[in-house]
Amino acid sequence: MLTLNINGKEIQIDAEEDTPLLWVLRDNLDLTGTKFGCGIAACGACTVHVDGTAMRSCSVPISMVAESKITTIEGLTGTVGNAVQRAWIEEQVPQCGYCQPGMIMAVSALLKETPSPTDEDIDDAITNICRCGTYPRIRKAIHRAVKLETEA
Ligand code: FES
Ligand code: FES
């Protein structure tokens, strides 16, 4: 038994210590906003925040995050999180939508670290894959989120 802090709640998890966090989120807790893409930390569909840092939950064993605060797309709030989600709607970013929760989590973590990123900062930090090719709208939405946040 391990206790995890997920979206502000302490939750007891009955799983092996090396179980990937993504499995627990989706299968044990029904937090299916976090997606499975590659399972090898390559695509970013499974991105969550661990103590505010973007991490690929398919490759994080639960024993590694037992002392941490985990946030999933379902629990994303705050000025930055809200600005990013609003910008995503205003720029109509998603196509199929599958990669987008992971994108939003990666972008929210970036904007906390770098509140006004350049295009180069964005390219360096956001390495998530979108098979629909929504990258130009993602970039526009990031710049819009910065504006929304400064106006808030
Ligand atoms: S599913 Fe985790 S990085 Fe692709
Ligand atoms: S919107 Fe379809 S994979 Fe990104």
Coordinates of C-alpha atoms and ligand atoms in Angstrom, one line a residue:
M1 CA 0.0 0.0 0.0
L2 CA 1.3 3.4 -0.9
T3 CA -0.3 6.8 -0.3
L4 CA -0.2 9.3 -3.1
N5 CA -1.2 12.9 -3.1
I6 CA -3.2 13.5 -6.3
N7 CA -5.0 16.7 -7.1
G8 CA -4.9 17.7 -3.4
K9 CA -6.2 14.4 -2.0
E10 CA -4.3 11.7 -0.2
I11 CA -5.2 8.4 -1.8
Q12 CA -4.3 4.9 -0.7
I13 CA -3.1 2.8 -3.7
D14 CA -3.0 -1.0 -3.6
A15 CA -0.4 -1.6 -6.3
E16 CA 3.2 -2.8 -6.8
E17 CA 5.8 -0.1 -6.1
D18 CA 7.2 -0.2 -9.6
T19 CA 3.7 0.3 -11.2
P20 CA 3.9 3.3 -13.6
L21 CA 2.0 6.3 -12.3
L22 CA 0.0 6.4 -15.5
W23 CA -1.5 3.0 -14.9
V24 CA -2.6 3.9 -11.4
L25 CA -4.1 7.2 -12.6
R26 CA -6.1 5.6 -15.4
D27 CA -6.9 2.1 -14.1
N28 CA -7.1 2.5 -10.3
L29 CA -8.4 6.0 -10.1
D30 CA -10.3 6.5 -13.4
L31 CA -8.4 9.7 -14.1
T32 CA -8.5 9.1 -17.8
G33 CA -7.7 12.6 -18.9
T34 CA -4.1 11.6 -18.8
K35 CA -3.5 9.6 -22.0
F36 CA -1.4 6.5 -22.9
G37 CA 0.6 7.1 -26.2
C38 CA 3.9 5.3 -26.4
G39 CA 4.7 4.1 -22.9
I40 CA 8.4 4.9 -23.3
A41 CA 8.5 8.6 -22.3
A42 CA 8.7 9.7 -25.9
C43 CA 5.4 11.3 -26.8
G44 CA 4.2 13.3 -23.8
A45 CA 0.6 12.2 -23.9
C46 CA 0.8 11.1 -20.3
T47 CA 2.3 14.4 -18.9
V48 CA 1.3 15.3 -15.3
H49 CA 2.9 17.7 -12.8
V50 CA 5.0 16.2 -10.0
D51 CA 5.7 19.0 -7.5
G52 CA 5.0 21.5 -10.3
T53 CA 7.4 19.9 -12.8
A54 CA 6.1 18.2 -16.0
M55 CA 6.8 14.5 -16.0
R56 CA 5.8 11.6 -18.3
S57 CA 3.8 9.4 -16.0
C58 CA 4.1 6.3 -18.1
S59 CA 7.8 6.1 -17.0
V60 CA 7.5 7.2 -13.4
P61 CA 7.1 4.3 -10.8
I62 CA 4.7 5.2 -8.0
S63 CA 7.4 4.6 -5.4
M64 CA 9.2 7.6 -6.8
V65 CA 6.4 10.0 -6.2
A66 CA 5.0 8.9 -2.9
E67 CA 6.3 12.0 -1.2
S68 CA 5.2 14.4 -4.0
K69 CA 2.2 16.4 -5.0
I70 CA 0.8 15.1 -8.3
T71 CA -1.5 17.1 -10.5
T72 CA -3.3 15.7 -13.4
I73 CA -5.3 17.6 -16.1
E74 CA -8.4 17.0 -14.0
G75 CA -6.9 19.0 -11.1
L76 CA -5.2 21.8 -13.2
T77 CA -6.3 25.1 -11.7
G78 CA -4.7 28.4 -10.8
T79 CA -4.0 31.5 -12.8
V80 CA -1.6 29.8 -15.3
G81 CA -3.6 26.6 -15.6
N82 CA -6.8 28.6 -16.2
A83 CA -5.1 30.9 -18.7
V84 CA -3.7 28.0 -20.7
Q85 CA -7.1 26.2 -20.8
R86 CA -8.9 29.4 -21.9
A87 CA -6.3 30.1 -24.6
W88 CA -6.7 26.6 -25.9
I89 CA -10.4 27.1 -26.4
E90 CA -10.0 30.6 -27.9
E91 CA -7.4 29.4 -30.4
Q92 CA -9.4 26.1 -31.0
V93 CA -6.1 24.1 -30.7
P94 CA -7.2 20.5 -30.6
Q95 CA -7.9 18.4 -33.7
C96 CA -8.5 14.8 -32.5
G97 CA -7.6 16.0 -29.0
Y98 CA -5.7 12.9 -27.9
C99 CA -2.4 14.7 -27.2
Q100 CA -3.9 17.8 -25.8
P101 CA -4.1 17.1 -22.0
G102 CA -0.4 16.3 -22.1
M103 CA 0.3 19.4 -24.1
I104 CA -1.7 21.6 -21.7
M105 CA 0.2 20.1 -18.7
A106 CA 3.6 20.6 -20.3
V107 CA 2.7 24.2 -21.3
S108 CA 1.4 25.1 -17.9
A109 CA 4.7 23.8 -16.3
L110 CA 6.7 25.8 -18.8
L111 CA 4.8 29.1 -18.1
K112 CA 5.3 28.7 -14.4
E113 CA 9.1 28.5 -15.0
T114 CA 9.2 30.9 -18.0
P115 CA 6.3 33.3 -17.8
S116 CA 6.9 34.8 -21.3
P117 CA 8.6 32.2 -23.4
T118 CA 10.1 33.0 -26.9
D119 CA 9.4 30.6 -29.8
E120 CA 12.8 29.1 -29.2
D121 CA 11.9 28.5 -25.5
I122 CA 8.7 26.8 -26.6
D123 CA 10.5 24.6 -29.1
D124 CA 13.1 23.6 -26.5
A125 CA 10.6 22.8 -23.7
I126 CA 7.6 21.4 -25.4
T127 CA 8.7 18.2 -27.0
N128 CA 5.3 16.5 -26.8
I129 CA 4.2 14.9 -30.1
C130 CA 0.9 15.8 -31.9
R131 CA 0.2 13.4 -34.7
C132 CA -2.5 15.9 -36.0
G133 CA 0.2 18.6 -36.3
T134 CA -1.5 21.3 -34.2
Y135 CA 1.9 22.8 -33.4
P136 CA 1.3 26.2 -35.0
R137 CA -2.0 26.6 -33.0
I138 CA -0.2 25.4 -29.8
R139 CA 2.4 28.1 -30.2
K140 CA -0.3 30.8 -30.8
A141 CA -2.2 29.6 -27.8
I142 CA 0.9 29.8 -25.6
H143 CA 1.4 33.4 -26.5
R144 CA -2.3 34.1 -26.0
A145 CA -2.1 32.4 -22.5
V146 CA 0.7 34.8 -21.6
K147 CA -1.5 37.8 -22.5
L148 CA -4.5 36.4 -20.7
E149 CA -2.5 35.8 -17.6
T150 CA -1.0 39.3 -17.5
E151 CA -4.5 40.7 -18.0
A152 CA -6.0 38.5 -15.2
Ligands
FES1 S1 2.7 7.6 -23.1 FE1 4.1 8.5 -21.8 S2 5.4 9.6 -23.1 FE2 4.2 8.6 -24.4
FES2 S1 -4.7 16.9 -31.7 FE1 -4.6 14.8 -32.5 S2 -2.7 14.1 -31.7 FE2 -2.7 16.2 -31.2

